[in-house]
Amino acid sequence: MVSGVLTHAVVRHAAAWVLLAVAASFHKLPWGGVLGMIAATIAASALLPAIARRGIPVHRFDPVLFGPLTLLSVAALVCVASLAHATDRWWLLACVLPSLLLACSHLRGSAWRHAGALTAFAVGAALLVAGLTTRLDDTLLAALAGLTAAPLLPLWSTGRLRHLRWSAARRWLLSDDPSQGVFILRFLIACVAAMTGIAALEYGATLGLIDAVAARWMTCLATTTVIGFYLVTRSGLNKNLGDRTMTEPKLLVCVVFLAFGYYLGGIGRGLALTLLVTLEMFGMFVITPTQVARISAFAAVAFSVSMLAVARTETDPGQLKLQGVTFGVMVVVLAVMSWLAHQLGQLRNSLMRRKNELAEALERIQMLATRDELTGLVNRRHMMDLLNQQIRLGARSGAPACIALIDLDHFKAVNDTHGHGVGDEVLRNFAQALKAGLRDTDVVARWGGEEFLVLLNDSDLDAAALGIERARLEVGRTGMSASVPRLRVTFSCGLAAFEEGLPLEKLVDLADQRLYQAKAQGRDRTCTFLTPGAAHSGMATVMHSPAPGIAQPHAAEHPG
């Protein structure tokens, strides 16, 4: 344990020690103080696990002793701050960052480490308050603030804080509409790049390289524009526009600001051209090639005005030629970017077509795998999967269900008399009539040839028999062939109910036996009950309905 913690401490602080040694070699820090701090850090890192083992066993909850080592880092860096000269304390920031990055990487898996981070934060804050009483420059204060705040960064990804973070962001920054939220989020990310250019402009103004008044005006206009676009999107006014993202107007406004920034930029004018190319590259992926071409043409006009103004304000006569060369290069780059956008648009359209073709092919394959090509009904394989699912569902919920095995009566005579074309037409029309007579929740499958199987959900035998008879009436009044208008068909049906522990093969076989019994009793009827031994003797209890074609049980019993 001692060697492991010591190794961890050495690795964690090695980068900081190297930077401190470099600082000492440049006479930024005294060698004696640096070597003493390194020796004290190693000694404390070696003693910490021994103290923890003899006292409170914190290593059980914090195996790498993150809390104590972080406190040690805070104390060591404050000591270094006292050794450094007031103008050279920026070295401390370089010493802090590697240690913080390695330290924070150990905060992800344990609530006890989070507690150690809070302890380190509290002690670090106290040391920072003590440091404020000494003469420290702004850089050192920023370094110490970062040191005390960094242990809290991993806490930002914990459950409750993550929930608070996203709920607050969605409530105040983003919209409740998911698509609007995506638009706003992308816009805010783009604003980061735009504000970077504004910050560079402001920095140039503070150095006296740029007209400070013009820079302030540009900053105010850019900030107002950004807020305006944000408010339009956040309020939902963009929903009434043809382009809800307003990408092209935003890019055109950015071109105007970049052209103005080029005019003000002085020796940093090249930054505006770099941002313009970045803008074009961004547009290639989010707008159409035609829009990219329009933005490129507008940029050429805007920058030509800006470059001409620069050439007129400069006293050097060579500036006109220089601005002309710059303009020519810019026009060529914009033309190339427009051509690349056109090529990318063609590639995107080609990929979209292929994606649609693949989606259609996949849908077709899925249909062929689950549907009967002639009737459009569920095929036998897919129906077997649905029946197995129904068995599992019934075992969990106890909901009743039945299957009906249906066979068209005298279908061979239809094929022999009218031909197989009419036979196929009869099968298609019969399938549609059968579905029309059943509930939407019932599933009809073509079982094979002229046989069909129906899964009747949430139905016992009586309810299933009534549903089949409604379908029988629908089939009876439906014409089966346009070429033979008077052609009508009937069907025989065997019903069986799902029972706990009854295998699927036995269930289908029972429905098949009852279908055979319905045909044996004269066809155009439904058999719902088969007496024990009927499959072997040929005798059963058959349902005869007062209405034609419906079966009712009679008192006949199996002999013996």
Coordinates of C-alpha atoms in Angstrom, one line a residue:
M1 CA 0.0 0.0 0.0
V2 CA 2.8 2.4 0.9
S3 CA 4.7 1.8 -2.4
G4 CA 1.5 2.1 -4.4
V5 CA 0.5 5.5 -2.9
L6 CA 4.1 6.7 -3.1
T7 CA 4.3 5.8 -6.8
H8 CA 1.0 7.5 -7.4
A9 CA 2.2 10.7 -5.6
V10 CA 5.4 10.7 -7.6
V11 CA 3.7 10.3 -10.9
R12 CA 1.1 12.9 -10.0
H13 CA 3.6 15.5 -9.0
A14 CA 6.4 14.7 -11.4
A15 CA 5.3 17.2 -14.1
A16 CA 5.0 20.0 -11.5
W17 CA 8.4 19.2 -10.1
V18 CA 10.0 19.3 -13.6
L19 CA 8.4 22.7 -14.2
L20 CA 9.6 24.0 -10.9
A21 CA 13.1 22.8 -11.7
V22 CA 13.0 24.6 -15.0
A23 CA 11.8 27.8 -13.2
A24 CA 14.7 27.4 -10.7
S25 CA 17.2 27.1 -13.6
F26 CA 16.0 30.4 -15.0
H27 CA 16.4 32.0 -11.5
K28 CA 12.6 32.3 -11.2
L29 CA 12.7 30.3 -8.0
P30 CA 15.4 29.5 -5.5
W31 CA 16.9 26.0 -5.8
G32 CA 17.0 25.5 -2.1
G33 CA 13.3 26.1 -1.7
V34 CA 12.3 24.0 -4.7
L35 CA 14.4 21.0 -3.6
G36 CA 13.1 21.3 0.0
M37 CA 9.5 21.3 -1.2
I38 CA 10.1 18.3 -3.4
A39 CA 11.7 16.4 -0.6
A40 CA 9.0 17.3 1.8
T41 CA 6.3 16.2 -0.7
I42 CA 7.9 12.8 -1.1
A43 CA 8.3 12.3 2.6
A44 CA 4.7 13.3 3.3
S45 CA 3.5 11.0 0.5
A46 CA 5.4 8.1 2.1
L47 CA 4.2 8.8 5.6
L48 CA 0.5 9.3 4.7
P49 CA -0.4 5.6 4.1
A50 CA 1.4 4.6 7.3
I51 CA -0.5 7.2 9.3
A52 CA -3.8 6.2 7.7
R53 CA -3.1 2.5 8.4
R54 CA -2.3 3.2 12.1
G55 CA -5.2 5.6 12.5
I56 CA -8.4 5.9 10.6
P57 CA -8.4 3.4 7.7
V58 CA -9.3 6.0 5.0
H59 CA -7.5 3.9 2.4
R60 CA -10.4 1.6 2.4
F61 CA -12.6 4.3 1.0
D62 CA -10.0 6.4 -0.8
P63 CA -7.3 3.9 -2.0
V64 CA -5.2 6.5 -3.7
L65 CA -5.5 8.9 -0.7
F66 CA -6.8 11.6 -3.0
G67 CA -8.0 13.9 -0.2
P68 CA -4.7 14.1 1.7
L69 CA -2.6 14.3 -1.4
T70 CA -4.7 17.2 -2.7
L71 CA -4.3 19.0 0.6
L72 CA -0.6 18.4 0.3
S73 CA -0.6 19.9 -3.2
V74 CA -2.4 23.0 -1.9
A75 CA 0.1 23.5 0.9
A76 CA 3.1 22.9 -1.4
L77 CA 1.9 25.4 -4.0
V78 CA 1.2 28.1 -1.4
C79 CA 4.8 27.6 -0.2
V80 CA 6.1 27.9 -3.8
A81 CA 4.1 31.1 -4.1
S82 CA 5.9 32.6 -1.1
L83 CA 9.2 31.7 -2.7
A84 CA 8.5 33.2 -6.1
H85 CA 9.0 36.8 -7.1
A86 CA 5.8 38.8 -7.6
T87 CA 6.4 39.1 -11.4
D88 CA 7.3 35.4 -11.9
R89 CA 4.5 33.7 -10.1
W90 CA 2.8 32.8 -13.4
W91 CA 5.0 29.7 -13.3
L92 CA 2.8 28.4 -10.6
L93 CA -0.1 28.1 -13.0
A94 CA 2.0 25.7 -15.2
C95 CA 2.8 23.7 -12.1
V96 CA -0.8 23.5 -11.0
L97 CA -2.4 22.2 -14.2
P98 CA -0.7 18.8 -14.6
S99 CA -1.3 18.0 -11.0
L100 CA -4.9 18.9 -11.2
L101 CA -5.6 16.9 -14.3
L102 CA -4.1 13.8 -12.8
A103 CA -5.8 14.3 -9.5
C104 CA -9.3 14.9 -11.0
S105 CA -9.0 11.7 -13.1
H106 CA -9.4 9.7 -9.8
L107 CA -12.7 11.2 -8.8
R108 CA -15.1 9.2 -11.0
G109 CA -16.1 6.1 -9.2
S110 CA -16.6 6.7 -5.5
A111 CA -18.7 8.9 -3.3
W112 CA -15.9 8.8 -0.7
R113 CA -13.6 10.4 -3.2
H114 CA -16.2 13.1 -3.8
A115 CA -16.2 13.6 0.0
G116 CA -12.4 13.9 -0.1
A117 CA -12.8 16.5 -2.9
L118 CA -15.1 18.6 -0.7
T119 CA -12.6 18.4 2.1
A120 CA -9.8 19.5 -0.2
F121 CA -12.0 22.3 -1.4
A122 CA -12.7 23.6 2.1
V123 CA -9.1 23.5 3.1
G124 CA -8.0 25.0 -0.2
A125 CA -10.5 27.8 0.2
A126 CA -9.1 28.6 3.6
L127 CA -5.6 28.7 2.2
L128 CA -6.7 30.9 -0.6
V129 CA -8.2 33.3 1.9
A130 CA -4.9 33.3 3.8
G131 CA -3.1 33.9 0.5
L132 CA -5.2 37.0 -0.2
T133 CA -3.6 38.7 2.8
T134 CA -0.2 38.5 1.0
R135 CA 0.9 40.5 -2.0
L136 CA 0.0 38.1 -4.8
D137 CA -0.6 38.9 -8.5
D138 CA -3.7 38.1 -10.4
T139 CA -2.2 35.0 -12.1
L140 CA -1.4 33.4 -8.8
L141 CA -4.9 34.1 -7.5
A142 CA -6.4 32.5 -10.6
A143 CA -4.1 29.5 -10.1
L144 CA -5.1 29.0 -6.5
A145 CA -8.8 29.5 -7.4
G146 CA -8.5 26.9 -10.1
L147 CA -6.8 24.6 -7.6
T148 CA -9.6 24.9 -5.1
A149 CA -12.4 24.6 -7.7
A150 CA -10.9 21.7 -9.7
P151 CA -11.8 19.0 -7.2
L152 CA -15.5 20.0 -7.6
L153 CA -15.4 19.5 -11.4
P154 CA -16.0 15.7 -11.3
L155 CA -18.9 16.3 -8.9
W156 CA -20.6 18.1 -11.8
S157 CA -21.2 14.7 -13.5
T158 CA -22.9 13.1 -10.5
G159 CA -26.5 12.2 -10.7
R160 CA -28.2 15.0 -8.8
L161 CA -26.0 17.8 -10.1
R162 CA -26.3 16.5 -13.7
H163 CA -30.1 16.5 -13.3
L164 CA -30.1 20.0 -11.9
R165 CA -27.7 21.1 -14.7
W166 CA -29.8 19.8 -17.6
S167 CA -33.1 20.8 -16.1
A168 CA -31.9 24.4 -15.6
A169 CA -30.3 24.5 -19.1
R170 CA -33.5 23.3 -20.7
R171 CA -35.7 25.6 -18.7
W172 CA -33.7 28.8 -19.2
L173 CA -31.6 28.4 -22.3
L174 CA -33.1 25.7 -24.4
S175 CA -36.7 25.2 -25.5
D176 CA -39.1 22.5 -24.4
D177 CA -39.5 21.6 -28.1
P178 CA -36.7 19.1 -28.8
S179 CA -36.0 20.4 -32.4
Q180 CA -35.9 24.0 -31.1
G181 CA -33.5 22.9 -28.4
V182 CA -31.2 21.4 -31.0
F183 CA -31.3 24.7 -33.0
I184 CA -30.5 26.8 -30.0
L185 CA -27.7 24.5 -28.8
R186 CA -26.0 24.6 -32.2
F187 CA -26.4 28.3 -32.3
L188 CA -24.8 28.7 -28.9
I189 CA -21.9 26.5 -29.9
A190 CA -21.4 28.7 -33.0
C191 CA -21.5 31.8 -30.8
V192 CA -18.5 30.5 -29.0
A193 CA -16.4 30.8 -32.2
A194 CA -17.9 34.2 -33.0
M195 CA -17.2 35.6 -29.6
T196 CA -13.6 34.3 -29.9
G197 CA -13.1 36.6 -32.9
I198 CA -14.7 39.5 -30.9
A199 CA -12.4 38.8 -28.0
A200 CA -9.4 38.9 -30.3
L201 CA -10.6 42.3 -31.6
E202 CA -11.0 43.6 -28.1
Y203 CA -7.5 42.4 -27.2
G204 CA -6.1 44.2 -30.2
A205 CA -7.9 47.4 -29.0
T206 CA -6.4 47.1 -25.5
L207 CA -2.9 46.9 -27.1
G208 CA -3.6 50.0 -29.1
L209 CA -3.3 48.2 -32.5
I210 CA -7.0 48.7 -33.3
D211 CA -9.3 51.7 -33.0
A212 CA -10.8 51.2 -29.6
V213 CA -14.1 53.1 -30.3
A214 CA -14.8 51.2 -33.5
A215 CA -13.9 47.9 -31.7
R216 CA -16.4 48.7 -29.0
W217 CA -19.1 49.6 -31.5
M218 CA -18.5 46.3 -33.3
T219 CA -18.6 44.3 -30.1
C220 CA -21.9 45.9 -29.1
L221 CA -23.4 45.3 -32.5
A222 CA -22.2 41.7 -32.6
T223 CA -23.5 41.0 -29.1
T224 CA -26.9 42.6 -29.9
T225 CA -27.2 40.5 -33.1
V226 CA -26.4 37.3 -31.2
I227 CA -29.0 38.1 -28.6
G228 CA -31.5 39.0 -31.3
F229 CA -31.1 35.7 -33.1
Y230 CA -31.3 33.8 -29.8
L231 CA -34.5 35.5 -28.8
V232 CA -36.1 34.9 -32.2
T233 CA -35.3 31.2 -31.8
R234 CA -36.1 30.9 -28.1
S235 CA -39.5 32.6 -28.6
G236 CA -40.4 30.3 -31.4
L237 CA -40.8 33.1 -34.1
N238 CA -38.5 31.1 -36.3
K239 CA -41.2 28.4 -36.7
N240 CA -43.0 30.7 -39.1
L241 CA -40.0 31.0 -41.4
G242 CA -39.2 28.8 -44.3
D243 CA -35.8 28.0 -42.8
R244 CA -36.3 27.4 -39.1
T245 CA -32.6 27.4 -38.4
M246 CA -32.0 30.8 -40.1
T247 CA -28.6 29.5 -41.1
E248 CA -28.1 31.6 -44.2
P249 CA -29.1 34.9 -42.6
K250 CA -26.8 34.2 -39.7
L251 CA -23.9 33.4 -42.0
L252 CA -24.5 36.6 -44.1
V253 CA -24.4 38.7 -40.9
C254 CA -21.2 36.9 -39.8
V255 CA -19.7 37.8 -43.2
V256 CA -20.5 41.5 -42.6
F257 CA -18.9 41.5 -39.2
L258 CA -15.8 39.7 -40.6
A259 CA -15.5 42.2 -43.4
F260 CA -15.7 45.0 -40.9
G261 CA -13.2 43.2 -38.6
Y262 CA -10.8 42.9 -41.6
Y263 CA -11.0 46.7 -42.0
L264 CA -10.3 47.3 -38.3
G265 CA -7.9 44.4 -37.8
G266 CA -4.6 46.0 -38.7
I267 CA -1.8 43.5 -38.6
G268 CA -4.3 40.8 -37.5
R269 CA -6.4 41.1 -40.6
G270 CA -5.5 37.5 -41.6
L271 CA -7.6 36.3 -38.7
A272 CA -10.8 37.5 -40.5
L273 CA -9.9 35.6 -43.6
T274 CA -9.3 32.4 -41.5
L275 CA -12.6 32.8 -39.8
L276 CA -14.2 33.3 -43.3
V277 CA -12.9 30.0 -44.5
T278 CA -14.1 28.3 -41.3
L279 CA -17.5 29.9 -41.9
E280 CA -17.6 28.5 -45.5
M281 CA -16.6 25.1 -44.3
F282 CA -19.3 25.1 -41.7
G283 CA -21.9 26.1 -44.4
M284 CA -20.8 23.3 -46.6
F285 CA -22.3 20.8 -44.1
V286 CA -25.5 22.6 -43.0
I287 CA -26.9 24.4 -46.1
T288 CA -27.3 23.7 -49.7
P289 CA -24.6 24.3 -52.4
T290 CA -26.7 27.2 -53.8
Q291 CA -26.8 28.9 -50.5
V292 CA -23.0 28.4 -50.1
A293 CA -22.5 30.0 -53.5
R294 CA -24.7 33.0 -52.6
I295 CA -22.8 33.5 -49.3
S296 CA -19.4 33.2 -51.2
A297 CA -20.5 35.9 -53.7
F298 CA -21.7 38.2 -50.9
A299 CA -18.4 37.6 -49.1
A300 CA -16.5 38.6 -52.2
V301 CA -18.4 41.8 -52.5
A302 CA -18.2 42.7 -48.8
F303 CA -14.5 42.0 -48.5
S304 CA -13.7 43.8 -51.7
V305 CA -15.2 46.9 -50.2
S306 CA -13.3 46.3 -47.0
M307 CA -10.0 45.8 -48.8
L308 CA -10.5 48.8 -51.0
A309 CA -11.1 50.9 -47.8
V310 CA -7.9 49.5 -46.3
A311 CA -5.9 50.3 -49.4
R312 CA -7.2 53.9 -49.4
T313 CA -6.4 54.5 -45.7
E314 CA -2.8 53.2 -45.9
T315 CA -0.1 55.6 -47.0
D316 CA 2.0 52.8 -48.4
P317 CA 1.4 52.7 -52.2
G318 CA 2.1 49.0 -52.2
Q319 CA -1.0 48.3 -50.1
L320 CA -3.3 48.6 -53.0
K321 CA -1.4 45.8 -54.8
L322 CA -1.2 43.8 -51.6
Q323 CA -5.0 44.1 -51.1
G324 CA -5.5 43.2 -54.7
V325 CA -3.5 40.0 -54.4
T326 CA -5.3 39.2 -51.1
F327 CA -8.6 39.7 -52.8
G328 CA -7.6 37.5 -55.8
V329 CA -6.5 34.7 -53.5
M330 CA -9.7 35.1 -51.4
V331 CA -11.9 34.9 -54.6
V332 CA -10.2 31.7 -55.7
V333 CA -10.6 30.1 -52.3
L334 CA -14.2 31.0 -52.2
A335 CA -14.8 29.6 -55.7
V336 CA -13.0 26.4 -54.6
M337 CA -15.1 26.2 -51.5
S338 CA -18.3 26.7 -53.5
W339 CA -17.2 23.9 -55.9
L340 CA -16.5 21.6 -53.0
A341 CA -19.9 22.5 -51.5
H342 CA -21.4 21.5 -54.8
Q343 CA -19.5 18.2 -54.9
L344 CA -20.4 17.6 -51.2
G345 CA -24.1 18.3 -52.0
Q346 CA -24.0 15.7 -54.9
L347 CA -22.4 13.2 -52.6
R348 CA -24.9 13.9 -49.9
N349 CA -27.8 13.5 -52.3
S350 CA -26.3 10.3 -53.6
L351 CA -25.9 8.9 -50.1
M352 CA -29.5 10.0 -49.3
R353 CA -30.8 8.1 -52.4
R354 CA -28.8 5.1 -51.5
K355 CA -30.0 5.3 -47.9
N356 CA -33.6 5.5 -49.1
E357 CA -33.1 2.6 -51.5
L358 CA -31.6 0.5 -48.7
A359 CA -34.5 1.4 -46.4
E360 CA -36.9 0.4 -49.1
A361 CA -35.0 -2.8 -49.8
L362 CA -34.9 -3.6 -46.1
E363 CA -38.6 -2.9 -45.8
R364 CA -39.2 -5.2 -48.8
I365 CA -37.1 -7.9 -47.3
Q366 CA -38.8 -7.6 -44.0
M367 CA -42.2 -7.8 -45.7
L368 CA -41.2 -10.9 -47.7
A369 CA -39.9 -12.4 -44.5
T370 CA -43.2 -11.8 -42.5
R371 CA -45.9 -11.4 -45.2
D372 CA -47.5 -13.7 -47.7
E373 CA -46.8 -12.3 -51.2
L374 CA -50.2 -13.3 -52.7
T375 CA -52.6 -12.1 -50.0
G376 CA -50.5 -9.7 -48.0
L377 CA -51.3 -11.5 -44.8
V378 CA -48.9 -12.6 -42.1
N379 CA -47.0 -15.7 -43.3
R380 CA -46.8 -19.0 -41.4
R381 CA -43.3 -18.3 -40.0
H382 CA -44.2 -15.0 -38.5
M383 CA -47.5 -16.3 -37.1
M384 CA -45.5 -19.0 -35.3
D385 CA -43.5 -16.2 -33.6
L386 CA -46.7 -14.3 -32.7
L387 CA -48.3 -17.5 -31.3
N388 CA -45.2 -18.1 -29.1
Q389 CA -45.4 -14.5 -27.8
Q390 CA -49.0 -15.0 -27.0
I391 CA -48.2 -18.1 -25.0
R392 CA -45.7 -16.2 -23.0
L393 CA -48.1 -13.3 -22.5
G394 CA -50.9 -15.6 -21.4
A395 CA -48.6 -17.2 -18.9
R396 CA -47.8 -13.8 -17.3
S397 CA -51.2 -12.1 -17.5
G398 CA -53.7 -15.0 -17.8
A399 CA -55.5 -13.2 -20.7
P400 CA -57.6 -15.6 -22.8
A401 CA -56.9 -16.2 -26.4
C402 CA -57.9 -18.6 -29.2
I403 CA -56.8 -19.7 -32.6
A404 CA -59.1 -20.5 -35.5
L405 CA -57.9 -22.8 -38.3
I406 CA -59.9 -22.0 -41.5
D407 CA -60.1 -23.9 -44.8
L408 CA -62.1 -22.8 -47.9
D409 CA -64.8 -25.2 -48.9
H410 CA -64.4 -26.9 -52.3
F411 CA -61.6 -24.6 -53.4
K412 CA -60.2 -27.2 -55.7
A413 CA -63.4 -27.0 -57.7
V414 CA -62.9 -23.2 -58.2
N415 CA -59.5 -23.8 -59.6
D416 CA -60.7 -26.6 -61.9
T417 CA -63.7 -24.7 -63.1
H418 CA -62.4 -21.1 -63.5
G419 CA -58.6 -21.5 -63.5
H420 CA -55.8 -20.7 -61.1
G421 CA -56.0 -17.0 -61.9
V422 CA -59.5 -16.8 -60.5
G423 CA -58.4 -19.0 -57.7
D424 CA -55.6 -16.5 -56.7
E425 CA -58.2 -13.7 -57.0
V426 CA -60.5 -15.6 -54.6
L427 CA -57.7 -16.1 -52.1
R428 CA -56.9 -12.3 -52.1
N429 CA -60.5 -11.2 -51.8
F430 CA -61.3 -13.8 -49.2
A431 CA -58.3 -12.7 -47.1
Q432 CA -59.5 -9.1 -47.2
A433 CA -63.1 -10.0 -46.4
L434 CA -62.0 -12.2 -43.5
K435 CA -59.9 -9.3 -42.0
A436 CA -62.8 -6.9 -42.5
G437 CA -65.1 -9.2 -40.5
L438 CA -62.7 -9.5 -37.6
R439 CA -61.4 -7.0 -35.0
D440 CA -58.4 -4.9 -35.6
T441 CA -56.6 -6.7 -32.8
D442 CA -57.1 -10.1 -34.4
V443 CA -54.2 -11.4 -36.6
V444 CA -54.9 -13.3 -39.8
A445 CA -52.2 -15.5 -41.5
R446 CA -52.1 -17.6 -44.5
W447 CA -51.3 -21.0 -43.2
G448 CA -50.8 -22.7 -46.5
G449 CA -52.7 -23.2 -49.7
E450 CA -56.3 -22.3 -49.0
E451 CA -55.8 -22.6 -45.2
F452 CA -55.8 -19.6 -42.9
L453 CA -55.0 -19.2 -39.2
V454 CA -56.5 -16.5 -37.0
L455 CA -55.2 -15.4 -33.6
L456 CA -58.1 -13.9 -31.6
N457 CA -56.7 -12.0 -28.6
D458 CA -58.6 -11.5 -25.4
S459 CA -61.3 -14.0 -26.4
D460 CA -62.6 -17.2 -25.0
L461 CA -64.2 -19.9 -27.2
D462 CA -67.6 -18.3 -27.1
A463 CA -66.4 -14.8 -28.0
A464 CA -64.1 -16.3 -30.7
A465 CA -66.9 -18.3 -32.2
L466 CA -69.0 -15.1 -32.5
G467 CA -66.1 -13.3 -34.1
I468 CA -65.7 -16.0 -36.7
E469 CA -69.4 -15.9 -37.5
R470 CA -69.2 -12.2 -38.1
A471 CA -66.4 -12.9 -40.5
R472 CA -68.5 -15.6 -42.1
L473 CA -71.3 -13.2 -42.8
E474 CA -68.8 -10.7 -44.3
V475 CA -67.3 -13.4 -46.6
G476 CA -70.8 -14.5 -47.6
R477 CA -71.8 -11.1 -49.0
T478 CA -68.5 -10.3 -50.6
G479 CA -67.9 -11.0 -54.3
M480 CA -64.8 -13.1 -54.7
S481 CA -64.0 -12.5 -58.4
A482 CA -64.7 -9.6 -60.8
S483 CA -64.7 -12.0 -63.8
V484 CA -67.2 -14.3 -62.0
P485 CA -69.5 -11.9 -60.1
R486 CA -71.8 -14.6 -58.8
L487 CA -69.0 -16.6 -57.3
R488 CA -69.3 -17.0 -53.5
V489 CA -67.3 -19.2 -51.2
T490 CA -67.8 -20.7 -47.7
F491 CA -65.3 -21.9 -45.2
S492 CA -65.0 -24.4 -42.4
C493 CA -63.3 -23.6 -39.1
G494 CA -61.8 -25.3 -36.1
L495 CA -61.4 -23.3 -32.9
A496 CA -59.0 -24.0 -30.0
A497 CA -58.2 -22.0 -26.9
F498 CA -54.8 -21.4 -25.3
E499 CA -54.4 -23.4 -22.1
E500 CA -51.6 -23.3 -19.6
G501 CA -49.0 -25.9 -20.2
L502 CA -50.4 -26.8 -23.7
P503 CA -47.6 -26.7 -26.3
L504 CA -48.1 -24.8 -29.4
E505 CA -47.9 -27.9 -31.6
K506 CA -50.7 -29.5 -29.6
L507 CA -52.8 -26.4 -29.8
V508 CA -52.6 -26.2 -33.6
D509 CA -53.2 -29.9 -33.9
L510 CA -56.4 -29.6 -31.8
A511 CA -57.6 -26.8 -34.0
D512 CA -56.9 -29.0 -37.1
Q513 CA -58.8 -31.9 -35.6
R514 CA -61.8 -29.6 -35.0
L515 CA -61.5 -28.2 -38.6
Y516 CA -61.6 -31.8 -39.9
Q517 CA -64.6 -32.5 -37.8
A518 CA -66.4 -29.3 -39.2
K519 CA -65.8 -30.6 -42.7
A520 CA -67.0 -34.1 -41.8
Q521 CA -70.3 -32.6 -40.5
G522 CA -71.1 -30.9 -43.8
R523 CA -68.7 -27.9 -44.1
D524 CA -69.6 -24.1 -43.8
R525 CA -69.5 -24.4 -40.0
T526 CA -67.3 -23.9 -36.9
C527 CA -66.3 -26.7 -34.5
T528 CA -65.4 -25.6 -31.1
F529 CA -65.6 -28.8 -29.1
L530 CA -64.0 -32.2 -29.6
T531 CA -64.9 -35.1 -27.2
P532 CA -62.1 -37.2 -25.8
G533 CA -61.1 -39.9 -28.2
A534 CA -62.8 -38.3 -31.2
A535 CA -59.6 -38.0 -33.0
H536 CA -59.3 -41.7 -33.1
S537 CA -62.9 -42.8 -33.4
G538 CA -64.2 -40.0 -35.7
M539 CA -67.0 -39.1 -33.2
A540 CA -67.2 -35.7 -31.5
T541 CA -69.5 -33.1 -30.0
V542 CA -70.2 -30.7 -32.8
M543 CA -71.7 -27.2 -32.5
H544 CA -74.9 -26.6 -34.5
S545 CA -76.2 -23.1 -34.5
P546 CA -79.8 -22.0 -34.9
A547 CA -78.4 -19.8 -37.6
P548 CA -77.0 -21.6 -40.7
G549 CA -73.4 -22.7 -40.4
I550 CA -72.9 -22.3 -36.6
A551 CA -72.3 -25.4 -34.5
Q552 CA -73.9 -26.2 -31.1
P553 CA -73.1 -29.2 -28.9
H554 CA -75.7 -32.0 -28.8
A555 CA -76.0 -34.9 -26.5
A556 CA -74.2 -37.4 -28.6
E557 CA -71.5 -39.1 -26.6
H558 CA -68.6 -41.3 -27.6
P559 CA -69.7 -44.9 -27.5
G560 CA -68.0 -46.7 -24.8

